[in-house]
PDB file of C-alpha atoms in Angstrom:
ATOM      1  CA  UNK A   1      87.692 -21.134  -6.614  1.00 41.00           C
ATOM      2  CA  UNK A   2      86.004 -19.539  -3.729  1.00 42.00           C
ATOM      3  CA  UNK A   3      88.901 -20.093  -1.249  1.00 39.00           C
ATOM      4  CA  UNK A   4      91.616 -17.363  -0.782  1.00 39.00           C
ATOM      5  CA  UNK A   5      95.179 -18.533  -1.375  1.00 34.00           C
ATOM      6  CA  UNK A   6      97.072 -17.473   1.739  1.00 40.00           C
ATOM      7  CA  UNK A   7     101.005 -17.560   1.634  1.00 38.00           C
ATOM      8  CA  UNK A   8     101.110 -19.574  -1.571  1.00 38.00           C
ATOM      9  CA  UNK A   9     104.635 -19.929  -3.046  1.00 33.00           C
ATOM     10  CA  UNK A  10     105.699 -20.102  -6.659  1.00 37.00           C
ATOM     11  CA  UNK A  11     109.096 -21.585  -7.552  1.00 37.00           C
ATOM     12  CA  UNK A  12     111.134 -19.382  -9.915  1.00 35.00           C
ATOM     13  CA  UNK A  13     114.424 -20.673 -11.496  1.00 40.00           C
ATOM     14  CA  UNK A  14     117.497 -18.214 -11.222  1.00 37.00           C
ATOM     15  CA  UNK A  15     120.989 -18.801 -12.614  1.00 33.00           C
ATOM     16  CA  UNK A  16     123.707 -18.070  -9.937  1.00 36.00           C
ATOM     17  CA  UNK A  17     127.365 -18.613 -10.737  1.00 40.00           C
ATOM     18  CA  UNK A  18     126.435 -20.917 -13.522  1.00 40.00           C
ATOM     19  CA  UNK A  19     124.675 -23.099 -11.119  1.00 38.00           C
ATOM     20  CA  UNK A  20     121.054 -23.301 -11.356  1.00 43.00           C
ATOM     21  CA  UNK A  21     119.503 -22.229  -8.083  1.00 43.00           C
ATOM     22  CA  UNK A  22     116.000 -22.083  -6.902  1.00 43.00           C
ATOM     23  CA  UNK A  23     114.543 -18.944  -5.345  1.00 45.00           C
ATOM     24  CA  UNK A  24     111.219 -18.686  -3.684  1.00 45.00           C
ATOM     25  CA  UNK A  25     109.208 -15.615  -4.493  1.00 45.00           C
ATOM     26  CA  UNK A  26     106.164 -14.624  -2.464  1.00 48.00           C
ATOM     27  CA  UNK A  27     102.964 -14.181  -4.415  1.00 47.00           C
ATOM     28  CA  UNK A  28     101.046 -11.182  -3.106  1.00 52.00           C
ATOM     29  CA  UNK A  29      97.822 -12.067  -1.365  1.00 50.00           C
ATOM     30  CA  UNK A  30      94.756  -9.933  -1.665  1.00 52.00           C
ATOM     31  CA  UNK A  31      93.220  -9.003   1.615  1.00 52.00           C
ATOM     32  CA  UNK A  32      90.375  -6.885   2.850  1.00 52.00           C
ATOM     33  CA  UNK A  33      87.488  -6.005   0.559  1.00 49.00           C
ATOM     34  CA  UNK A  34      89.391  -7.194  -2.475  1.00 48.00           C
ATOM     35  CA  UNK A  35      89.735 -10.729  -1.144  1.00 50.00           C
ATOM     36  CA  UNK A  36      87.381 -13.393  -2.401  1.00 56.00           C
ATOM     37  CA  UNK A  37      84.783 -14.404   0.178  1.00 58.00           C
ATOM     38  CA  UNK A  38      82.805 -17.561   0.581  1.00 59.00           C
ATOM     39  CA  UNK A  39      79.297 -16.583  -0.531  1.00 60.00           C
ATOM     40  CA  UNK A  40      76.557 -16.913   2.063  1.00 58.00           C
ATOM     41  CA  UNK A  41      73.893 -19.340   0.860  1.00 60.00           C
ATOM     42  CA  UNK A  42      70.665 -17.582  -0.074  1.00 59.00           C
ATOM     43  CA  UNK A  43      67.680 -18.219   2.196  1.00 61.00           C
ATOM     44  CA  UNK A  44      64.886 -19.777   0.101  1.00 60.00           C
ATOM     45  CA  UNK A  45      61.419 -19.103   1.613  1.00 63.00           C
ATOM     46  CA  UNK A  46      59.218 -22.106   2.237  1.00 67.00           C
ATOM     47  CA  UNK A  47      56.130 -22.093   0.025  1.00 71.00           C
ATOM     48  CA  UNK A  48      52.971 -22.088   2.144  1.00 69.00           C
ATOM     49  CA  UNK A  49      49.983 -23.477   0.246  1.00 70.00           C
ATOM     50  CA  UNK A  50      47.187 -20.928  -0.094  1.00 63.00           C
ATOM     51  CA  UNK A  51      43.757 -22.514   0.409  1.00 63.00           C
ATOM     52  CA  UNK A  52      41.299 -22.217  -2.428  1.00 61.00           C
ATOM     53  CA  UNK A  53      38.604 -19.627  -1.681  1.00 61.00           C
ATOM     54  CA  UNK A  54      35.422 -21.209  -0.343  1.00 65.00           C
ATOM     55  CA  UNK A  55      32.808 -21.241  -3.064  1.00 82.00           C
ATOM     56  CA  UNK A  56      29.164 -21.198  -2.097  1.00 89.00           C
ATOM     57  CA  UNK A  57      27.065 -23.874  -3.812  1.00 91.00           C
ATOM     58  CA  UNK A  58      25.200 -22.706  -6.887  1.00 95.00           C
ATOM     59  CA  UNK A  59      21.435 -22.248  -6.710  1.00 96.00           C
ATOM     60  CA  UNK A  60      18.833 -22.796  -9.439  1.00 96.00           C
ATOM     61  CA  UNK A  61      18.778 -20.148 -12.123  1.00 93.00           C
ATOM     62  CA  UNK A  62      15.828 -17.811 -12.406  1.00 95.00           C
ATOM     63  CA  UNK A  63      13.406 -18.656 -15.219  1.00 96.00           C
ATOM     64  CA  UNK A  64      12.831 -16.134 -17.964  1.00 96.00           C
ATOM     65  CA  UNK A  65       9.716 -13.955 -17.824  1.00 95.00           C
ATOM     66  CA  UNK A  66       8.049 -16.182 -20.401  1.00 96.00           C
ATOM     67  CA  UNK A  67       8.946 -19.359 -18.496  1.00 97.00           C
ATOM     68  CA  UNK A  68       7.727 -17.832 -15.249  1.00 97.00           C
ATOM     69  CA  UNK A  69       4.381 -16.875 -16.768  1.00 96.00           C
ATOM     70  CA  UNK A  70       3.910 -20.410 -18.109  1.00 98.00           C
ATOM     71  CA  UNK A  71       4.325 -22.083 -14.702  1.00 98.00           C
ATOM     72  CA  UNK A  72       1.266 -23.015 -12.607  1.00 98.00           C
ATOM     73  CA  UNK A  73       0.373 -20.551  -9.859  1.00 98.00           C
ATOM     74  CA  UNK A  74       0.453 -21.991  -6.332  1.00 98.00           C
ATOM     75  CA  UNK A  75      -2.837 -20.650  -4.949  1.00 97.00           C
ATOM     76  CA  UNK A  76      -5.457 -22.256  -2.716  1.00 95.00           C
ATOM     77  CA  UNK A  77      -7.414 -23.969  -5.523  1.00 95.00           C
ATOM     78  CA  UNK A  78      -4.328 -25.282  -7.355  1.00 97.00           C
ATOM     79  CA  UNK A  79      -3.122 -28.880  -7.340  1.00 97.00           C
ATOM     80  CA  UNK A  80       0.572 -29.098  -8.237  1.00 98.00           C
ATOM     81  CA  UNK A  81       2.009 -32.628  -7.817  1.00 98.00           C
ATOM     82  CA  UNK A  82       5.653 -31.459  -7.618  1.00 98.00           C
ATOM     83  CA  UNK A  83       5.074 -29.545  -4.388  1.00 98.00           C
ATOM     84  CA  UNK A  84       6.448 -31.119  -1.210  1.00 98.00           C
ATOM     85  CA  UNK A  85       4.583 -32.220   1.908  1.00 97.00           C
ATOM     86  CA  UNK A  86       5.374 -33.592   5.339  1.00 92.00           C
ATOM     87  CA  UNK A  87       6.298 -36.999   3.922  1.00 91.00           C
ATOM     88  CA  UNK A  88       9.038 -35.569   1.714  1.00 90.00           C
ATOM     89  CA  UNK A  89      10.397 -32.780   3.895  1.00 93.00           C
ATOM     90  CA  UNK A  90      10.702 -31.993   7.582  1.00 93.00           C
ATOM     91  CA  UNK A  91       9.730 -28.364   8.261  1.00 97.00           C
ATOM     92  CA  UNK A  92      11.393 -26.612  11.193  1.00 98.00           C
ATOM     93  CA  UNK A  93      10.182 -23.152  12.161  1.00 98.00           C
ATOM     94  CA  UNK A  94      12.829 -20.566  11.239  1.00 98.00           C
ATOM     95  CA  UNK A  95      10.888 -17.721  12.938  1.00 98.00           C
ATOM     96  CA  UNK A  96      11.040 -15.727   9.737  1.00 98.00           C
ATOM     97  CA  UNK A  97       8.502 -14.366   7.254  1.00 98.00           C
ATOM     98  CA  UNK A  98       9.362 -14.220   3.537  1.00 98.00           C
ATOM     99  CA  UNK A  99       7.729 -11.543   1.360  1.00 98.00           C
ATOM    100  CA  UNK A 100       8.043 -11.859  -2.432  1.00 98.00           C
ATOM    101  CA  UNK A 101       9.965  -9.027  -4.102  1.00 98.00           C
ATOM    102  CA  UNK A 102       8.175  -9.420  -7.442  1.00 98.00           C
ATOM    103  CA  UNK A 103       4.656 -10.148  -8.628  1.00 97.00           C
ATOM    104  CA  UNK A 104       5.605 -13.789  -9.218  1.00 98.00           C
ATOM    105  CA  UNK A 105       8.550 -15.700  -7.780  1.00 98.00           C
ATOM    106  CA  UNK A 106       9.600 -19.222  -8.820  1.00 98.00           C
ATOM    107  CA  UNK A 107       9.215 -22.280  -6.599  1.00 98.00           C
ATOM    108  CA  UNK A 108      11.338 -25.445  -6.812  1.00 98.00           C
ATOM    109  CA  UNK A 109      10.990 -29.032  -5.611  1.00 98.00           C
ATOM    110  CA  UNK A 110      14.677 -29.125  -4.646  1.00 97.00           C
ATOM    111  CA  UNK A 111      17.419 -26.661  -3.661  1.00 97.00           C
ATOM    112  CA  UNK A 112      19.827 -28.286  -6.143  1.00 97.00           C
ATOM    113  CA  UNK A 113      21.364 -25.980  -8.755  1.00 97.00           C
ATOM    114  CA  UNK A 114      19.930 -28.121 -11.564  1.00 97.00           C
ATOM    115  CA  UNK A 115      16.365 -28.077 -10.204  1.00 97.00           C
ATOM    116  CA  UNK A 116      13.771 -26.622 -12.585  1.00 97.00           C
ATOM    117  CA  UNK A 117      11.072 -24.270 -11.339  1.00 98.00           C
ATOM    118  CA  UNK A 118       7.762 -26.108 -10.849  1.00 98.00           C
ATOM    119  CA  UNK A 119       5.355 -23.317  -9.827  1.00 98.00           C
ATOM    120  CA  UNK A 120       5.096 -19.668  -8.852  1.00 98.00           C
ATOM    121  CA  UNK A 121       4.076 -17.842  -5.718  1.00 98.00           C
ATOM    122  CA  UNK A 122       2.278 -14.515  -6.110  1.00 98.00           C
ATOM    123  CA  UNK A 123       2.839 -11.347  -4.115  1.00 98.00           C
ATOM    124  CA  UNK A 124      -0.915 -11.071  -3.523  1.00 98.00           C
ATOM    125  CA  UNK A 125      -3.438 -13.564  -2.162  1.00 97.00           C
ATOM    126  CA  UNK A 126      -5.655 -14.842  -4.940  1.00 92.00           C
ATOM    127  CA  UNK A 127      -9.335 -13.749  -4.932  1.00 90.00           C
ATOM    128  CA  UNK A 128      -8.976 -11.299  -2.025  1.00 93.00           C
ATOM    129  CA  UNK A 129      -5.963  -9.424  -3.432  1.00 94.00           C
ATOM    130  CA  UNK A 130      -4.259  -8.747  -0.104  1.00 96.00           C
ATOM    131  CA  UNK A 131      -0.440  -8.668   0.198  1.00 97.00           C
ATOM    132  CA  UNK A 132       1.058 -12.127   0.472  1.00 98.00           C
ATOM    133  CA  UNK A 133       3.874 -13.430   2.642  1.00 98.00           C
ATOM    134  CA  UNK A 134       4.813 -16.922   3.758  1.00 98.00           C
ATOM    135  CA  UNK A 135       6.546 -18.756   6.585  1.00 98.00           C
ATOM    136  CA  UNK A 136      10.107 -20.065   6.324  1.00 98.00           C
ATOM    137  CA  UNK A 137      10.608 -23.695   7.429  1.00 98.00           C
ATOM    138  CA  UNK A 138      14.189 -24.429   6.359  1.00 98.00           C
ATOM    139  CA  UNK A 139      17.334 -23.012   4.760  1.00 97.00           C
ATOM    140  CA  UNK A 140      19.987 -24.288   2.375  1.00 96.00           C
ATOM    141  CA  UNK A 141      23.369 -22.576   1.966  1.00 93.00           C
ATOM    142  CA  UNK A 142      24.341 -21.261  -1.430  1.00 94.00           C
ATOM    143  CA  UNK A 143      25.054 -18.226  -3.537  1.00 94.00           C
ATOM    144  CA  UNK A 144      23.011 -15.060  -2.991  1.00 93.00           C
ATOM    145  CA  UNK A 145      21.756 -16.266   0.385  1.00 95.00           C
ATOM    146  CA  UNK A 146      20.963 -19.809  -0.707  1.00 98.00           C
ATOM    147  CA  UNK A 147      17.493 -21.345  -0.731  1.00 98.00           C
ATOM    148  CA  UNK A 148      14.606 -21.285   1.730  1.00 98.00           C
ATOM    149  CA  UNK A 149      11.847 -23.813   2.340  1.00 98.00           C
ATOM    150  CA  UNK A 150       8.518 -21.971   2.382  1.00 98.00           C
ATOM    151  CA  UNK A 151       4.834 -22.776   2.816  1.00 98.00           C
ATOM    152  CA  UNK A 152       2.547 -22.645  -0.207  1.00 98.00           C
ATOM    153  CA  UNK A 153      -1.263 -22.324  -0.249  1.00 98.00           C
ATOM    154  CA  UNK A 154      -1.717 -25.066  -2.871  1.00 98.00           C
ATOM    155  CA  UNK A 155      -2.205 -28.843  -2.694  1.00 97.00           C
ATOM    156  CA  UNK A 156      -0.073 -31.533  -4.292  1.00 97.00           C
ATOM    157  CA  UNK A 157      -3.074 -33.870  -4.569  1.00 96.00           C
ATOM    158  CA  UNK A 158      -6.665 -34.021  -3.362  1.00 94.00           C
ATOM    159  CA  UNK A 159      -8.408 -36.622  -1.188  1.00 93.00           C
ATOM    160  CA  UNK A 160      -9.568 -39.518  -3.308  1.00 91.00           C
ATOM    161  CA  UNK A 161      -6.736 -39.268  -5.854  1.00 92.00           C
ATOM    162  CA  UNK A 162      -5.405 -42.738  -6.601  1.00 88.00           C
ATOM    163  CA  UNK A 163      -7.957 -44.273  -4.272  1.00 89.00           C
ATOM    164  CA  UNK A 164      -6.458 -42.670  -1.160  1.00 91.00           C
ATOM    165  CA  UNK A 165      -9.154 -41.178   1.087  1.00 92.00           C
ATOM    166  CA  UNK A 166      -6.801 -38.571   2.552  1.00 93.00           C
ATOM    167  CA  UNK A 167      -4.255 -36.109   1.222  1.00 95.00           C
ATOM    168  CA  UNK A 168      -1.589 -33.914   2.757  1.00 96.00           C
ATOM    169  CA  UNK A 169      -3.100 -30.775   4.278  1.00 97.00           C
ATOM    170  CA  UNK A 170      -0.156 -28.460   3.580  1.00 98.00           C
ATOM    171  CA  UNK A 171       2.597 -28.144   0.998  1.00 98.00           C
ATOM    172  CA  UNK A 172       6.055 -26.613   0.798  1.00 98.00           C
ATOM    173  CA  UNK A 173       8.546 -25.619  -1.871  1.00 98.00           C
ATOM    174  CA  UNK A 174      12.112 -24.370  -2.116  1.00 98.00           C
ATOM    175  CA  UNK A 175      12.641 -20.799  -3.263  1.00 98.00           C
ATOM    176  CA  UNK A 176      15.625 -18.564  -3.961  1.00 98.00           C
ATOM    177  CA  UNK A 177      16.344 -16.360  -0.939  1.00 98.00           C
ATOM    178  CA  UNK A 178      17.253 -13.508  -3.278  1.00 98.00           C
ATOM    179  CA  UNK A 179      13.612 -13.396  -4.448  1.00 98.00           C
ATOM    180  CA  UNK A 180      12.314 -12.401  -0.980  1.00 98.00           C
ATOM    181  CA  UNK A 181      12.729  -9.936   1.816  1.00 98.00           C
ATOM    182  CA  UNK A 182      12.761 -11.450   5.308  1.00 98.00           C
ATOM    183  CA  UNK A 183      11.320 -10.308   8.612  1.00 98.00           C
ATOM    184  CA  UNK A 184      12.170 -11.991  11.920  1.00 98.00           C
ATOM    185  CA  UNK A 185       9.213 -12.851  14.174  1.00 98.00           C
ATOM    186  CA  UNK A 186       8.982 -14.220  17.696  1.00 98.00           C
ATOM    187  CA  UNK A 187       5.432 -15.613  17.830  1.00 98.00           C
ATOM    188  CA  UNK A 188       3.508 -18.417  16.179  1.00 98.00           C
ATOM    189  CA  UNK A 189       0.080 -20.059  16.425  1.00 98.00           C
ATOM    190  CA  UNK A 190      -0.296 -23.536  17.867  1.00 98.00           C
ATOM    191  CA  UNK A 191      -3.488 -25.546  17.396  1.00 98.00           C
ATOM    192  CA  UNK A 192      -3.500 -28.569  19.683  1.00 98.00           C
ATOM    193  CA  UNK A 193      -6.114 -30.800  18.091  1.00 96.00           C
ATOM    194  CA  UNK A 194      -6.021 -33.417  20.838  1.00 95.00           C
ATOM    195  CA  UNK A 195      -6.592 -30.771  23.529  1.00 97.00           C
ATOM    196  CA  UNK A 196      -8.881 -28.583  21.366  1.00 97.00           C
ATOM    197  CA  UNK A 197      -6.917 -25.424  22.156  1.00 98.00           C
ATOM    198  CA  UNK A 198      -5.519 -22.486  20.195  1.00 98.00           C
ATOM    199  CA  UNK A 199      -2.508 -20.605  21.569  1.00 98.00           C
ATOM    200  CA  UNK A 200      -0.156 -17.812  20.609  1.00 98.00           C
ATOM    201  CA  UNK A 201       3.309 -18.975  21.603  1.00 98.00           C
ATOM    202  CA  UNK A 202       6.560 -17.018  21.713  1.00 98.00           C
ATOM    203  CA  UNK A 203       9.907 -18.356  20.593  1.00 97.00           C
ATOM    204  CA  UNK A 204      10.940 -18.843  24.233  1.00 97.00           C
ATOM    205  CA  UNK A 205       7.845 -20.962  24.855  1.00 97.00           C
ATOM    206  CA  UNK A 206       5.844 -18.241  26.596  1.00 98.00           C
ATOM    207  CA  UNK A 207       2.087 -18.419  25.872  1.00 98.00           C
ATOM    208  CA  UNK A 208       0.529 -14.973  25.502  1.00 97.00           C
ATOM    209  CA  UNK A 209      -3.014 -16.088  24.612  1.00 98.00           C
ATOM    210  CA  UNK A 210      -4.852 -19.405  24.712  1.00 98.00           C
ATOM    211  CA  UNK A 211      -8.419 -20.698  24.707  1.00 98.00           C
ATOM    212  CA  UNK A 212     -10.499 -23.787  24.042  1.00 97.00           C
ATOM    213  CA  UNK A 213     -11.608 -24.043  20.412  1.00 97.00           C
ATOM    214  CA  UNK A 214     -14.276 -26.004  18.563  1.00 96.00           C
ATOM    215  CA  UNK A 215     -12.792 -28.206  15.878  1.00 96.00           C
ATOM    216  CA  UNK A 216     -13.860 -30.634  13.152  1.00 94.00           C
ATOM    217  CA  UNK A 217     -15.481 -34.010  13.465  1.00 91.00           C
ATOM    218  CA  UNK A 218     -13.872 -37.429  12.828  1.00 88.00           C
ATOM    219  CA  UNK A 219     -15.446 -37.392   9.345  1.00 86.00           C
ATOM    220  CA  UNK A 220     -14.344 -33.816   8.629  1.00 89.00           C
ATOM    221  CA  UNK A 221     -11.276 -33.460  10.844  1.00 94.00           C
ATOM    222  CA  UNK A 222      -9.186 -30.395  11.539  1.00 96.00           C
ATOM    223  CA  UNK A 223      -5.674 -30.915  10.116  1.00 95.00           C
ATOM    224  CA  UNK A 224      -3.119 -32.440  12.452  1.00 95.00           C
ATOM    225  CA  UNK A 225       0.644 -32.998  12.313  1.00 95.00           C
ATOM    226  CA  UNK A 226       0.715 -30.070   9.889  1.00 96.00           C
ATOM    227  CA  UNK A 227       2.884 -26.981   9.521  1.00 98.00           C
ATOM    228  CA  UNK A 228       1.439 -24.015   7.633  1.00 98.00           C
ATOM    229  CA  UNK A 229       1.048 -20.231   7.913  1.00 98.00           C
ATOM    230  CA  UNK A 230      -1.336 -17.290   8.075  1.00 98.00           C
ATOM    231  CA  UNK A 231      -2.204 -16.708   4.418  1.00 98.00           C
ATOM    232  CA  UNK A 232      -4.480 -13.759   5.146  1.00 98.00           C
ATOM    233  CA  UNK A 233      -6.398 -12.049   7.935  1.00 98.00           C
ATOM    234  CA  UNK A 234      -9.428 -10.154   6.651  1.00 97.00           C
ATOM    235  CA  UNK A 235     -13.088  -9.329   7.220  1.00 97.00           C
ATOM    236  CA  UNK A 236     -15.676 -10.645   4.773  1.00 95.00           C
ATOM    237  CA  UNK A 237     -19.173  -9.288   5.297  1.00 93.00           C
ATOM    238  CA  UNK A 238     -20.598 -11.978   2.993  1.00 93.00           C
ATOM    239  CA  UNK A 239     -19.741 -14.643   5.586  1.00 93.00           C
ATOM    240  CA  UNK A 240     -22.598 -13.790   7.942  1.00 95.00           C
ATOM    241  CA  UNK A 241     -21.697 -16.140  10.773  1.00 94.00           C
ATOM    242  CA  UNK A 242     -18.383 -14.357  11.401  1.00 96.00           C
ATOM    243  CA  UNK A 243     -20.400 -11.239  12.374  1.00 96.00           C
ATOM    244  CA  UNK A 244     -17.746  -8.842  11.122  1.00 97.00           C
ATOM    245  CA  UNK A 245     -14.896 -10.502  12.996  1.00 98.00           C
ATOM    246  CA  UNK A 246     -11.615 -11.291  11.193  1.00 98.00           C
ATOM    247  CA  UNK A 247     -11.127 -14.535   9.329  1.00 98.00           C
ATOM    248  CA  UNK A 248      -7.633 -15.935   9.736  1.00 98.00           C
ATOM    249  CA  UNK A 249      -7.066 -17.962   6.591  1.00 97.00           C
ATOM    250  CA  UNK A 250      -4.362 -20.638   6.735  1.00 98.00           C
ATOM    251  CA  UNK A 251      -2.489 -22.456   3.993  1.00 97.00           C
ATOM    252  CA  UNK A 252      -3.794 -25.826   5.212  1.00 97.00           C
ATOM    253  CA  UNK A 253      -6.598 -27.821   3.594  1.00 96.00           C
ATOM    254  CA  UNK A 254      -8.930 -30.502   4.858  1.00 94.00           C
ATOM    255  CA  UNK A 255      -7.262 -33.880   4.615  1.00 94.00           C
ATOM    256  CA  UNK A 256     -10.576 -35.540   3.703  1.00 92.00           C
ATOM    257  CA  UNK A 257     -12.660 -32.973   1.804  1.00 90.00           C
ATOM    258  CA  UNK A 258     -11.613 -32.011  -1.708  1.00 89.00           C
ATOM    259  CA  UNK A 259     -13.930 -28.978  -1.894  1.00 88.00           C
ATOM    260  CA  UNK A 260     -16.212 -27.025   0.395  1.00 83.00           C
ATOM    261  CA  UNK A 261     -18.560 -24.233  -0.615  1.00 78.00           C
ATOM    262  CA  UNK A 262     -17.471 -24.416  -4.250  1.00 77.00           C
ATOM    263  CA  UNK A 263     -13.740 -23.983  -3.698  1.00 79.00           C
ATOM    264  CA  UNK A 264     -10.787 -25.642  -1.992  1.00 84.00           C
ATOM    265  CA  UNK A 265     -11.491 -26.851   1.531  1.00 90.00           C
ATOM    266  CA  UNK A 266      -9.149 -24.426   3.243  1.00 92.00           C
ATOM    267  CA  UNK A 267      -8.845 -24.351   7.006  1.00 96.00           C
ATOM    268  CA  UNK A 268      -9.526 -21.042   8.740  1.00 97.00           C
ATOM    269  CA  UNK A 269      -9.669 -19.789  12.308  1.00 98.00           C
ATOM    270  CA  UNK A 270     -12.864 -17.772  12.687  1.00 98.00           C
ATOM    271  CA  UNK A 271     -15.715 -16.772  14.955  1.00 97.00           C
ATOM    272  CA  UNK A 272     -18.911 -18.830  15.033  1.00 96.00           C
ATOM    273  CA  UNK A 273     -21.916 -17.816  17.174  1.00 94.00           C
ATOM    274  CA  UNK A 274     -23.033 -21.319  18.149  1.00 91.00           C
ATOM    275  CA  UNK A 275     -20.813 -22.467  21.015  1.00 85.00           C
ATOM    276  CA  UNK A 276     -21.733 -26.093  20.428  1.00 86.00           C
ATOM    277  CA  UNK A 277     -21.209 -28.558  17.621  1.00 84.00           C
ATOM    278  CA  UNK A 278     -18.254 -29.159  15.356  1.00 87.00           C
ATOM    279  CA  UNK A 279     -16.943 -27.538  12.202  1.00 90.00           C
ATOM    280  CA  UNK A 280     -16.017 -28.960   8.808  1.00 87.00           C
ATOM    281  CA  UNK A 281     -12.363 -28.797   9.849  1.00 92.00           C
ATOM    282  CA  UNK A 282     -12.062 -25.098  10.606  1.00 96.00           C
ATOM    283  CA  UNK A 283     -11.107 -23.798  14.037  1.00 97.00           C
ATOM    284  CA  UNK A 284     -13.910 -21.887  15.758  1.00 97.00           C
ATOM    285  CA  UNK A 285     -12.694 -19.360  18.321  1.00 97.00           C
ATOM    286  CA  UNK A 286     -14.056 -16.369  20.240  1.00 97.00           C
ATOM    287  CA  UNK A 287     -14.407 -12.921  18.702  1.00 98.00           C
ATOM    288  CA  UNK A 288     -11.648 -11.700  21.005  1.00 98.00           C
ATOM    289  CA  UNK A 289      -9.288 -14.431  19.847  1.00 98.00           C
ATOM    290  CA  UNK A 290      -9.922 -13.643  16.169  1.00 98.00           C
ATOM    291  CA  UNK A 291      -8.789 -10.083  16.848  1.00 98.00           C
ATOM    292  CA  UNK A 292      -5.703 -11.302  18.713  1.00 98.00           C
ATOM    293  CA  UNK A 293      -4.751 -13.616  15.865  1.00 98.00           C
ATOM    294  CA  UNK A 294      -5.439 -10.955  13.220  1.00 98.00           C
ATOM    295  CA  UNK A 295      -2.793  -8.731  14.809  1.00 98.00           C
ATOM    296  CA  UNK A 296      -0.106 -11.276  13.939  1.00 98.00           C
ATOM    297  CA  UNK A 297       1.592 -10.574  10.603  1.00 98.00           C
ATOM    298  CA  UNK A 298       0.647 -12.463   7.460  1.00 98.00           C
ATOM    299  CA  UNK A 299       3.191 -15.260   7.001  1.00 98.00           C
ATOM    300  CA  UNK A 300       3.275 -16.180  10.700  1.00 98.00           C
ATOM    301  CA  UNK A 301       3.897 -19.898  11.197  1.00 98.00           C
ATOM    302  CA  UNK A 302       1.105 -22.208  12.385  1.00 98.00           C
ATOM    303  CA  UNK A 303       1.499 -25.702  13.822  1.00 98.00           C
ATOM    304  CA  UNK A 304      -1.396 -28.138  14.019  1.00 98.00           C
ATOM    305  CA  UNK A 305      -0.487 -30.929  16.445  1.00 96.00           C
TER     306      UNK A 305
END
């Protein structure tokens, strides 16, 4: 089968004169289109493996409204042990401000998908009810934009807890990127504690404003080695010594004082009329500098070095 028989002979017996004779008879051979052809082997395509689609890592699920309401609020007087600090995370300025999309957004101690929410961040600043925003210090890839590491205004412990005279000045938490809107910025505030200076520095390192500041004493020091943010910039006529100049409230606390003036010992940059002496950890600057700093958006990053 499969090969044409060309010129094949078949022997046919014929009786001639009583003698058996043999005669060869040609068998017709099919030619042309009717002839059998050797089939051409089919070409079998090589299977090329298709890579699995890249799947973004999962992120923590959003708590229900009831669960969200039951979580502690991260505000300046709160102490929430699960919040992170500079010993558990390494903040790097992302030059981005995160503004909550809802009245409360959940905060997490880890970007892992299984991490439970540990606190909430409000869309307004507690007690002064101004719009809130925070600085972004890290990012983690994942679904819906992943997770971001943000500043919080709360503590994770106070000085004296467990017999330790100091406590971390600033805290951080992971949050779902989908819960915020983001604004890119190109300036930050740098407080050089060793040099007693305050500067506004651009992303390219350019300094647009700088001056000598008056800082805290060794007993009531200004925070150092701390990353935080502008929590609010506002005028409070009840604080007479500011003389109507803006108060730039930060998310950092005194590392040694648990309370000051009846509430959390927050660090602020503000005007003070006496050009001498030291503060209780705040940063005293000129009236002109308070106005310069107040023009920066809430959520701008601050580094105390």
